[in-house]
Amino acid sequence: MTNDTLTNVLGQSASPYLRQHQDNPVHWQIWGETALNEARRTGKPILLSIGYAACHWCHVMAHESFEDEATADVMNDLFINIKVDREERSDIDQIYMAALHAMGEQGGWPLTMFLNAESEPFWGGTYFPRVPTYGRPDFISVLRSISAVYQLEPDKVTRNAHHIREHLDKTLAVNASPDTPTNDILNRQAKSILSIVDQVNGGIGQSPKFPNASMLETLWRHWRATGSQVSRQAALQWIRVLINGGIYDHLGGGLSRYCVDSIWLAPHFEKMLYDNAQLLRALLWAFEETGEPLFRSRIEETIEWLKREMFMEGGGFASSLDADSEGEEGRFYVWQKAEIDHILGKDAELFCSTYDVSQTGNWEHNNILNRLKTSEPLGVSEEQRLAENRITLLDARSHRIRPDRDDKILADWNGLLIRALAEAGHRMDRSDWVTMARNAYDFVTESMMRDNRLAHAWCRGVTTYPALASDYGAMINASLSLYQATLDTSYVNQAEVWVDILDRHYSDGEGSYFYTADDTNDILLRARHEHDDATPSATAQILESLARLSLISQSEHLVEKANTMAAGLWGRINPIAMAASGGVNAIHSVLQPAKLVLVNPANDMLDTIRTNPDPARMDIVLESNQGAEALIPDRSIYESGKQSGSAAYLCYGPQCLPPIFNAKELDAALKAERP
């Protein structure tokens, strides 16, 4: 292959994001040895561009630069150009995003990195405009400057690459002495989070604002473990602003990725599967804790959105919906008051006053529907009218040009959703939701697995092997939640098989795991994944799954395994624990393992469990004594309650409280601070 014969090959990819760029005049290559060899042969640097299908600024840079013939000519002349889908290859994205941080730059997408022929980064940035703007130089000037330095100052490039590589080795594959965590780890993490909570508007910090699901879970765990009313109120306020703000789609359901302001009004309109999976679990805790109908409604609306817009033939769920349509961000979702007046007629006044709709608009002369100022429910008749209005407007919106959908199916994101659907379906008596979870699980295990090894991504029949560690962590947790919902032990058996796969192909030799498998051969280095992204880290998900599995498995070594992993993880994340709430939550599950087994459930005892939600506790409801003995480690405790009608066994690790026979005592036990 010569440079003269290079062409854009992205049409060969299954990735929806890469296919978005298949008609660019840029000679885009797919990540792999062929492209790297071409860089070695030509002596050209590599321009690596990483993004994802729903990314607004990725679209902007594509329209401004990658679709521009003059820019493409410079790129093709000076660089070997490689496109990567960050969701399909998040292991590659992790490495080069960390490299950008090492340069003192703020991360984001599109990620634009410059590499030598050995794939080592030496400089980079994010979005570069076509002409100088936003305080950034124009992209063509950047390209020419980088190429000149690469050709004329190779020593400088080598030094930069060496320093960045040293940083990557220290941060992504860091080794630290194990540090046994103490029981106050959750308390300290919660206090740190509370110190940066926005007391007025809810959530963390100012703008931009993200859902931060792992931090929200920390506060919920803290409330359940200690009775902290401060954590409880902060968590509930946080959830309420998410579902009343503009970040939530009040017509179609579902949460956008983040807000660009501090008051939760204006989102970046892309919708991600992982955000909504985590939202469902938070809403479930809030609904069970308070009984407020709004939380139930939001669960139902979000699941309906998932069924309507994200469900894929075969049972899996797509990854995301784009922020843009018709070339404009948010166009599909925003309204002019005149449109609503015309569609709703006499009901328009009530709707507009409730959902913050005005003639001048609340965002760039348009209206983003929200109930930030009208969060308290109106009268029954008014709320019924509003519900009917929302259906009418949703139907009208359905005739607009839709945002694109990224239809690849990711094992880890689907695992998060399977867990949420199984838990919500089981606890809210919605067998159809449990069926959705089972069908998605079957898709992953039947279409995205061979020889018991998972693939990370599936798109149009093409799979990306091998999986990432996050895929196993999420799918093991999904298995355990499906077991809780169905009592089908095959889910536990599959979880144990996946733990063995992790040990065989992902072990770091120190009781934890690398992000990538030992037969992944196209990355710069094997990294751990221990700091949260928008989801808990891969290590956090695996550790939590081990803690949960140890409560129900007959495998005796799992408790020791989880404790060893927790100590290693704490040794590495302790200095920057605020970036790893997922890890702290998982360690809490190891330190204070809690299991409730309810046998022959009386309705009032079942209701008691459901009104005391605790993400750190495994609840297992058995219709009879069959199987109970294996789940209750203290034989004498089990025997003392065996002959009763309903009995609840609350266990902390190997120690179980005496059996509880009535709802009042069970409620008191669940509300008590843990021993």
XYZ file of C-alpha atoms in Angstrom:
675
model
C 0.000 0.000 0.000
C 1.335 3.443 -0.908
C 0.086 6.815 0.164
C -1.190 7.407 -3.356
C -3.518 4.440 -3.020
C -4.826 5.198 0.474
C -8.565 5.739 0.520
C -11.245 6.173 3.123
C -11.968 2.642 4.364
C -14.531 3.411 7.084
C -17.317 1.899 5.006
C -15.808 -1.478 5.949
C -16.556 -0.849 9.635
C -19.708 -1.891 11.479
C -19.432 1.122 13.802
C -22.206 3.684 13.159
C -19.811 6.457 14.161
C -17.133 5.376 11.707
C -19.729 4.968 8.969
C -20.793 8.585 9.566
C -17.374 9.502 8.166
C -17.146 7.042 5.274
C -17.820 9.748 2.675
C -15.307 12.255 4.043
C -12.547 13.198 1.583
C -10.116 12.341 4.397
C -8.376 9.000 3.794
C -9.544 7.626 7.127
C -8.070 4.310 8.255
C -9.356 1.864 10.868
C -7.216 1.353 13.980
C -4.877 -1.591 13.550
C -1.497 -2.853 12.392
C -2.114 -1.960 8.740
C -2.449 1.740 9.505
C 0.492 1.716 11.922
C 2.682 0.008 9.327
C 1.758 2.685 6.817
C 2.936 5.346 9.276
C 6.244 3.514 9.657
C 6.652 3.118 5.905
C 5.900 6.745 5.035
C 7.564 8.394 8.011
C 4.402 10.396 8.627
C 2.863 11.032 12.047
C -0.554 9.638 12.869
C -3.581 11.850 13.364
C -5.907 9.928 15.658
C -9.474 11.241 15.895
C -11.713 9.667 18.548
C -15.404 10.390 18.959
C -18.814 8.784 19.124
C -22.009 8.844 17.117
C -24.078 11.070 19.426
C -21.322 13.644 20.015
C -22.374 17.179 19.039
C -18.886 18.708 18.774
C -17.710 15.678 16.809
C -20.350 16.587 14.228
C -19.264 20.215 14.252
C -15.627 19.369 13.561
C -16.664 16.860 10.906
C -18.781 19.433 9.040
C -16.174 22.186 9.350
C -13.009 20.216 8.632
C -13.371 16.558 7.716
C -15.927 17.282 4.979
C -13.825 20.163 3.651
C -11.683 19.278 0.623
C -8.913 21.766 1.432
C -8.551 20.513 5.001
C -8.704 16.904 3.869
C -5.925 17.526 1.347
C -3.626 18.765 4.126
C -4.544 15.835 6.375
C -3.958 13.299 3.614
C -0.679 14.882 2.561
C 0.877 15.180 6.018
C -0.648 12.414 8.159
C -1.894 8.874 8.360
C -5.435 9.528 9.580
C -7.174 7.039 11.879
C -10.760 7.175 13.193
C -11.812 5.391 16.410
C -15.252 4.971 17.959
C -14.644 5.613 21.658
C -17.558 3.388 22.649
C -16.415 0.481 20.515
C -12.793 0.875 21.643
C -12.970 2.586 25.005
C -9.652 0.925 25.902
C -7.938 2.991 23.216
C -9.845 6.116 24.219
C -8.824 5.671 27.865
C -5.133 5.663 26.970
C -5.154 8.732 24.757
C -7.518 10.717 26.950
C -5.104 10.109 29.827
C -2.310 11.325 27.543
C -4.209 14.542 26.885
C -4.647 15.066 30.625
C -0.903 14.515 31.045
C -0.386 17.506 28.769
C -2.457 19.650 31.124
C -5.423 19.794 28.759
C -9.078 19.334 29.644
C -10.588 16.207 28.148
C -13.544 15.862 25.837
C -14.612 14.711 22.409
C -13.708 14.826 19.645
C -10.286 13.816 20.914
C -7.562 14.801 18.440
C -4.204 13.183 19.151
C -0.944 13.073 17.266
C 1.125 9.889 17.521
C 4.383 8.519 16.257
C 4.499 5.297 14.236
C 4.668 3.245 17.449
C 1.292 4.710 18.468
C 2.919 6.820 21.221
C 1.226 10.228 21.683
C 3.317 13.391 21.590
C 0.696 16.178 21.345
C -3.052 16.618 21.174
C -6.241 18.488 21.847
C -9.976 18.139 21.412
C -12.050 20.233 19.010
C -10.160 22.472 16.592
C -12.198 24.977 14.537
C -11.889 25.448 10.800
C -10.954 29.109 11.366
C -9.487 30.649 14.538
C -12.258 30.979 17.131
C -13.106 30.160 20.751
C -9.485 31.089 21.503
C -8.328 28.090 19.483
C -6.047 28.118 16.419
C -7.439 26.981 13.092
C -7.073 23.290 12.341
C -4.974 23.606 9.170
C -2.374 25.724 11.000
C -2.229 23.118 13.750
C -1.746 20.343 11.198
C 1.108 22.110 9.443
C 2.828 23.037 12.700
C 2.641 19.490 14.072
C 3.923 17.997 10.821
C 6.821 20.454 10.723
C 7.853 19.662 14.298
C 7.607 15.934 13.614
C 9.851 16.150 10.546
C 12.280 18.868 11.644
C 12.556 18.377 15.419
C 12.418 14.618 15.980
C 14.274 14.863 19.292
C 11.577 17.119 20.676
C 8.883 14.694 19.543
C 10.762 11.779 21.091
C 11.127 13.604 24.419
C 7.440 14.486 24.512
C 6.428 10.943 23.678
C 8.771 9.545 26.324
C 7.477 11.825 29.094
C 3.857 11.129 28.231
C 4.504 7.388 28.105
C 6.092 7.516 31.564
C 3.017 9.324 32.863
C 0.701 6.749 31.309
C 2.635 3.882 32.849
C 2.378 5.520 36.273
C -1.296 6.455 36.109
C -3.003 3.727 34.086
C -1.015 0.709 35.234
C -0.160 2.086 38.666
C 1.137 -0.258 41.336
C 0.647 0.594 45.002
C 0.819 -1.306 48.230
C -2.521 -2.797 49.310
C -4.244 -0.748 51.983
C -6.959 -2.442 54.001
C -9.911 -0.038 54.000
C -11.528 0.884 57.295
C -15.239 0.904 58.018
C -15.441 4.707 57.852
C -14.583 4.779 54.132
C -18.200 5.356 53.089
C -18.714 8.050 55.712
C -15.635 9.962 54.573
C -16.597 9.696 50.903
C -20.128 10.918 51.604
C -18.839 13.913 53.568
C -16.524 14.830 50.693
C -19.400 14.643 48.220
C -21.699 16.667 50.464
C -19.050 19.380 50.636
C -19.430 20.021 46.891
C -23.177 19.418 46.513
C -25.070 22.392 45.080
C -27.375 23.146 48.004
C -29.646 25.325 45.867
C -29.990 23.466 42.584
C -28.953 19.938 43.517
C -26.268 17.744 42.033
C -22.538 18.421 42.040
C -20.849 21.748 41.443
C -21.869 24.347 38.894
C -21.820 24.058 35.101
C -21.615 21.780 33.261
C -23.601 19.331 35.375
C -23.645 15.566 34.967
C -25.900 13.002 36.662
C -22.860 11.505 38.500
C -24.665 8.280 39.320
C -21.845 6.757 41.392
C -21.709 9.757 43.737
C -25.487 9.722 44.043
C -25.320 6.057 45.021
C -22.683 6.859 47.657
C -25.080 9.267 49.335
C -27.890 6.722 49.189
C -25.693 4.019 50.687
C -24.578 6.429 53.395
C -28.158 7.220 54.338
C -29.089 3.553 54.516
C -25.963 2.566 56.443
C -25.929 5.401 58.992
C -29.348 7.066 58.955
C -27.824 10.338 57.721
C -30.761 12.611 56.885
C -28.390 15.044 55.194
C -27.338 12.389 52.680
C -30.948 11.296 52.213
C -32.194 14.794 51.451
C -29.277 15.574 49.141
C -29.881 12.360 47.205
C -33.610 12.943 46.869
C -33.119 16.563 45.801
C -30.570 15.368 43.243
C -32.982 12.826 41.746
C -35.856 15.329 41.701
C -33.939 17.945 39.713
C -32.873 15.290 37.211
C -36.494 14.359 36.497
C -37.976 17.865 36.657
C -35.254 19.672 34.733
C -34.722 20.067 31.023
C -32.211 17.215 31.155
C -35.255 14.910 31.276
C -37.454 14.476 28.193
C -40.891 15.325 29.557
C -42.701 14.054 26.475
C -40.841 10.911 25.512
C -39.049 9.919 28.698
C -35.347 9.390 29.220
C -32.416 11.463 30.405
C -29.897 13.431 28.344
C -26.185 13.098 29.011
C -25.550 16.362 30.895
C -26.571 19.998 31.263
C -24.516 22.941 30.104
C -25.811 25.175 32.918
C -26.000 24.978 36.710
C -29.794 24.796 37.041
C -30.469 21.611 35.009
C -32.355 23.474 32.265
C -30.337 23.139 29.049
C -28.954 19.706 28.225
C -26.601 18.398 25.630
C -29.453 16.544 24.023
C -27.830 13.206 23.273
C -29.376 10.303 25.185
C -27.100 7.499 26.354
C -28.197 4.018 27.374
C -25.947 3.956 30.452
C -27.349 7.176 31.935
C -30.873 5.859 31.743
C -29.981 2.454 33.159
C -28.477 4.152 36.214
C -31.391 6.604 36.435
C -33.831 3.688 36.696
C -32.070 2.287 39.745
C -31.947 5.692 41.461
C -35.633 6.252 40.713
C -36.452 2.826 42.111
C -34.731 3.645 45.421
C -36.491 7.020 45.570
C -39.913 5.543 44.804
C -39.593 2.752 47.345
C -38.273 5.143 49.979
C -40.932 7.833 49.562
C -43.829 6.233 47.711
C -44.122 9.406 45.611
C -46.057 8.704 42.379
C -43.747 10.949 40.327
C -40.842 8.544 40.767
C -42.978 5.612 39.615
C -44.146 7.622 36.611
C -40.605 8.470 35.596
C -39.599 4.793 35.808
C -42.531 3.822 33.597
C -41.882 6.657 31.117
C -38.196 5.875 30.809
C -38.796 2.170 30.242
C -41.432 3.010 27.630
C -38.868 5.214 25.890
C -36.361 2.363 25.971
C -38.911 0.006 24.415
C -39.997 2.536 21.800
C -36.684 4.041 20.708
C -33.770 1.918 21.933
C -34.969 -1.679 21.641
C -33.268 -3.696 18.910
C -34.553 -6.746 17.091
C -33.303 -9.772 19.001
C -33.623 -8.233 22.469
C -30.613 -5.974 22.974
C -30.616 -2.196 23.323
C -28.920 0.434 21.166
C -26.246 2.699 22.573
C -27.437 6.260 22.070
C -29.535 8.858 20.293
C -27.860 11.823 18.646
C -28.091 15.354 20.001
C -28.527 16.809 16.530
C -31.161 16.591 13.845
C -31.412 18.614 10.666
C -27.957 19.942 11.508
C -29.046 21.585 14.779
C -28.520 20.513 18.351
C -31.785 19.856 20.188
C -34.017 20.711 17.223
C -36.083 17.550 17.707
C -36.836 18.357 21.353
C -37.440 22.127 21.616
C -40.628 24.101 20.974
C -41.932 27.482 19.950
C -44.890 28.672 22.007
C -46.914 29.213 18.845
C -46.573 25.519 17.970
C -47.913 24.443 21.344
C -50.716 27.012 21.219
C -51.786 25.662 17.845
C -51.604 21.983 18.838
C -53.173 22.202 22.305
C -55.664 25.010 21.801
C -57.512 25.812 25.045
C -55.141 23.568 27.058
C -52.077 25.500 25.942
C -52.196 28.078 28.750
C -52.051 25.451 31.522
C -49.361 23.476 29.737
C -47.171 26.478 28.972
C -47.364 27.873 32.502
C -46.494 24.452 33.941
C -43.639 23.590 31.563
C -41.915 27.007 31.410
C -42.965 27.848 27.842
C -42.978 31.502 26.817
C -43.046 33.620 23.700
C -39.382 34.566 24.111
C -38.253 31.086 25.081
C -35.923 29.866 27.816
C -33.038 28.662 25.614
C -31.764 30.330 22.431
C -35.250 31.671 21.598
C -36.728 28.185 21.937
C -38.393 26.409 24.845
C -36.998 23.389 26.645
C -39.821 21.738 28.554
C -39.181 21.507 32.285
C -40.913 21.648 35.661
C -38.133 23.133 37.733
C -40.442 25.891 38.975
C -43.593 23.756 39.149
C -42.290 20.515 40.592
C -45.102 20.161 43.109
C -48.021 18.213 41.600
C -51.125 20.157 40.637
C -54.634 18.898 41.222
C -55.706 15.516 39.894
C -57.721 16.942 37.012
C -54.950 19.344 35.992
C -52.314 16.595 36.023
C -54.605 14.382 33.948
C -55.003 17.156 31.372
C -51.235 17.641 31.290
C -50.717 13.919 30.759
C -53.098 14.008 27.800
C -51.320 17.105 26.469
C -47.962 15.321 26.651
C -49.323 12.432 24.586
C -50.654 14.897 22.000
C -47.339 16.752 21.768
C -45.351 13.497 21.656
C -47.429 12.436 18.672
C -46.818 15.791 16.988
C -43.087 15.526 17.693
C -42.969 12.054 16.170
C -43.509 13.644 12.736
C -40.289 15.644 12.986
C -37.022 14.374 11.522
C -35.519 12.175 14.208
C -31.976 12.252 15.556
C -29.843 9.349 14.388
C -29.530 6.262 16.565
C -26.256 4.467 17.258
C -27.489 0.913 16.908
C -24.465 -0.952 18.166
C -25.091 -3.084 21.234
C -22.511 -2.889 24.013
C -22.273 -5.690 26.559
C -21.415 -3.461 29.516
C -24.114 -0.855 28.856
C -26.684 -3.568 28.239
C -25.538 -5.234 31.456
C -26.280 -2.037 33.374
C -29.757 -1.891 31.853
C -30.488 -5.592 32.360
C -29.714 -5.161 36.056
C -31.969 -2.095 36.315
C -34.865 -3.739 34.476
C -34.593 -6.917 36.530
C -34.573 -5.004 39.807
C -37.396 -2.633 38.862
C -39.506 -5.438 37.421
C -39.021 -7.700 40.422
C -39.649 -5.062 43.070
C -42.553 -3.358 41.286
C -44.313 -6.571 40.178
C -43.753 -5.903 36.490
C -42.994 -9.273 34.975
C -42.861 -7.680 31.509
C -39.823 -5.667 32.576
C -38.140 -8.800 33.888
C -38.871 -10.422 30.536
C -37.211 -7.481 28.770
C -34.162 -8.016 30.992
C -34.071 -11.737 30.257
C -34.380 -11.191 26.519
C -31.535 -8.672 26.497
C -29.423 -11.049 28.574
C -30.163 -13.866 26.120
C -29.106 -11.653 23.221
C -25.745 -10.906 24.833
C -25.064 -14.516 25.786
C -26.230 -15.950 22.454
C -25.007 -13.346 19.940
C -22.059 -11.777 21.770
C -20.287 -14.746 23.282
C -18.154 -17.667 22.143
C -16.365 -20.225 24.322
C -17.874 -18.419 27.339
C -15.983 -15.248 26.397
C -17.920 -12.059 25.815
C -17.596 -9.591 22.978
C -17.657 -5.912 23.816
C -19.763 -4.726 20.893
C -22.213 -6.092 18.340
C -23.397 -4.185 15.320
C -25.196 -5.612 12.318
C -23.872 -9.079 13.021
C -20.255 -7.959 13.498
C -18.736 -8.378 16.962
C -15.756 -6.725 18.616
C -13.692 -9.291 20.541
C -12.370 -9.628 23.140
C -14.579 -7.944 25.733
C -13.405 -5.357 28.225
C -13.350 -6.023 31.959
C -16.347 -3.694 32.321
C -18.402 -6.068 30.178
C -17.831 -8.884 32.647
C -18.472 -6.729 35.700
C -21.752 -5.397 34.308
C -22.954 -8.760 33.027
C -22.112 -10.586 36.271
C -24.125 -8.007 38.185
C -26.926 -8.408 35.629
C -26.833 -12.172 36.183
C -27.183 -11.770 39.930
C -30.097 -9.350 39.641
C -31.843 -11.725 37.259
C -31.287 -14.511 39.770
C -32.923 -12.372 42.459
C -35.868 -11.713 40.149
C -36.342 -15.283 38.906
C -34.465 -17.616 41.329
C -33.038 -19.303 38.223
C -29.648 -20.612 39.385
C -28.320 -20.803 35.822
C -27.650 -17.084 36.123
C -25.423 -17.706 39.153
C -23.644 -20.505 37.314
C -22.915 -18.214 34.363
C -21.644 -15.517 36.714
C -19.160 -17.995 38.199
C -17.962 -18.973 34.715
C -17.331 -15.316 33.899
C -15.303 -14.846 37.078
C -13.108 -17.717 35.881
C -12.708 -15.990 32.498
C -11.641 -12.805 34.245
C -9.063 -14.720 36.267
C -7.722 -16.438 33.177
C -7.499 -13.516 30.770
C -7.620 -10.236 32.733
C -5.727 -10.856 35.976
C -3.023 -8.375 36.935
C -1.351 -11.003 39.123
C -2.098 -8.959 42.244
C -5.698 -9.880 42.895
C -7.263 -7.388 40.502
C -7.795 -7.016 36.777
C -6.636 -5.126 33.732
C -9.192 -3.407 31.523
C -8.162 -5.464 28.494
C -7.634 -9.175 27.927
C -4.226 -10.792 27.638
C -4.833 -11.460 23.931
C -5.639 -7.844 23.048
C -2.642 -7.048 20.882
C -3.240 -3.608 19.371
C -2.914 -1.248 22.354
C -0.026 0.821 23.673
C -0.253 -0.619 27.193
C -2.521 -2.708 29.396
C -4.254 -0.381 31.797
C -6.486 -0.725 34.782
C -9.815 1.061 34.754
C -10.404 2.319 38.305
C -11.660 5.890 38.051
C -15.295 6.486 37.232
C -16.445 7.749 33.897
C -20.182 8.317 33.550
C -20.454 4.761 34.871
C -18.629 3.021 37.714
C -15.138 1.884 36.769
C -14.578 -1.625 35.455
C -12.773 -2.605 38.654
C -15.617 -1.237 40.787
C -18.207 -3.206 38.862
C -16.210 -6.419 39.162
C -15.557 -5.931 42.866
C -19.224 -5.285 43.592
C -20.157 -8.356 41.581
C -17.727 -10.491 43.604
C -19.158 -9.152 46.860
C -22.697 -9.947 45.731
C -21.769 -13.347 44.312
C -20.045 -14.319 47.555
C -23.390 -13.932 49.364
C -25.116 -16.627 47.326
C -22.412 -18.807 45.787
C -21.139 -22.006 47.313
C -17.608 -21.050 46.263
C -15.665 -20.574 49.498
C -12.816 -18.475 48.140
C -14.904 -15.547 46.906
C -14.936 -13.668 50.228
C -11.154 -13.782 50.466
C -10.880 -12.875 46.792
C -13.114 -9.824 47.246
C -11.212 -8.667 50.341
C -7.857 -8.973 48.571
C -9.171 -7.039 45.589
C -10.682 -4.344 47.828
C -7.382 -3.771 49.634
C -5.484 -3.499 46.347
C -8.040 -1.115 44.904
C -8.058 1.102 47.987
C -4.285 1.291 47.921
C -4.471 2.705 44.406
C -7.511 5.019 44.611
C -7.138 6.318 48.169
C -5.197 9.469 47.144
C -7.935 10.518 44.693
C -11.009 8.749 46.030
C -13.368 11.482 44.802
C -12.704 10.254 41.260
C -13.674 6.733 42.254
C -16.997 6.702 44.090
C -17.849 3.510 42.239
C -14.827 1.879 43.843
C -15.776 3.169 47.289
C -19.303 1.825 46.853
C -17.933 -1.577 45.869
C -15.515 -1.628 48.803
C -18.451 -0.809 51.086
C -20.228 -3.905 49.751
C -17.166 -5.956 50.691
C -16.746 -4.424 54.148
C -20.412 -4.631 55.112
C -21.929 -7.490 53.108
C -25.673 -7.599 53.702
C -28.206 -10.208 52.645
C -31.878 -10.585 53.456
C -33.570 -13.909 52.804
C -37.360 -13.833 53.099
C -39.037 -17.250 53.198
C -42.775 -17.839 52.650
C -43.293 -14.106 52.220
C -46.225 -12.444 53.919
C -47.396 -9.387 51.988
C -46.649 -6.933 54.790
C -43.105 -8.270 55.161
C -42.596 -8.067 51.408
C -43.828 -4.474 51.480
C -41.385 -3.769 54.307
C -38.454 -4.899 52.199
C -39.621 -2.738 49.329
C -39.991 0.362 51.464
C -36.446 0.003 52.786
C -34.398 0.007 49.560
C -30.669 -0.456 50.012
C -28.270 -0.774 47.047
C -25.770 -2.488 49.360
C -28.156 -5.278 50.400
C -29.079 -8.416 48.463
C -32.723 -9.365 48.919
C -33.759 -12.908 48.038
C -37.416 -13.885 48.299
C -38.219 -17.605 48.407
C -41.730 -18.996 48.121
C -40.806 -21.961 50.335
C -37.945 -23.301 52.445
C -36.440 -24.959 49.388
C -33.038 -23.431 48.807
C -33.090 -21.390 52.007
C -30.624 -23.522 53.932
C -27.855 -22.921 51.392
C -28.374 -19.152 51.624
C -28.293 -18.894 55.432
C -24.786 -19.633 56.688
C -25.771 -20.124 60.343
C -27.521 -23.511 60.558
C -28.904 -22.944 64.049
C -30.472 -19.629 62.993
C -32.084 -21.321 60.012
C -33.457 -24.194 62.095
C -34.972 -21.803 64.626
C -37.153 -20.228 61.963
C -37.706 -23.189 59.694
C -41.105 -24.241 61.022
C -42.625 -20.786 61.037
C -44.832 -19.236 58.398
C -43.034 -16.176 57.070
C -39.481 -15.680 58.305
C -36.851 -13.121 57.401
C -33.157 -13.811 57.884
C -30.956 -10.719 57.894
C -27.281 -11.578 57.560
C -24.170 -9.442 57.682
C -21.400 -11.551 56.215
C -21.461 -14.965 57.912
C -23.390 -13.632 60.933
C -27.196 -13.723 60.860
C -29.653 -12.096 63.226
C -32.283 -14.355 64.803
C -35.177 -14.959 62.399
C -37.736 -12.174 62.221
C -41.389 -13.140 62.034
C -43.318 -9.888 61.613
C -43.171 -6.742 59.513
C -42.737 -4.319 62.427
C -39.599 -6.033 63.713
C -38.249 -6.390 60.186
C -38.738 -2.672 59.545
C -36.859 -1.830 62.740
C -34.009 -4.190 61.822
C -33.641 -2.724 58.341
C -33.615 0.825 59.679
C -31.059 0.083 62.402
C -27.450 1.114 61.867
C -25.445 -1.838 60.657
C -23.336 -3.768 63.164
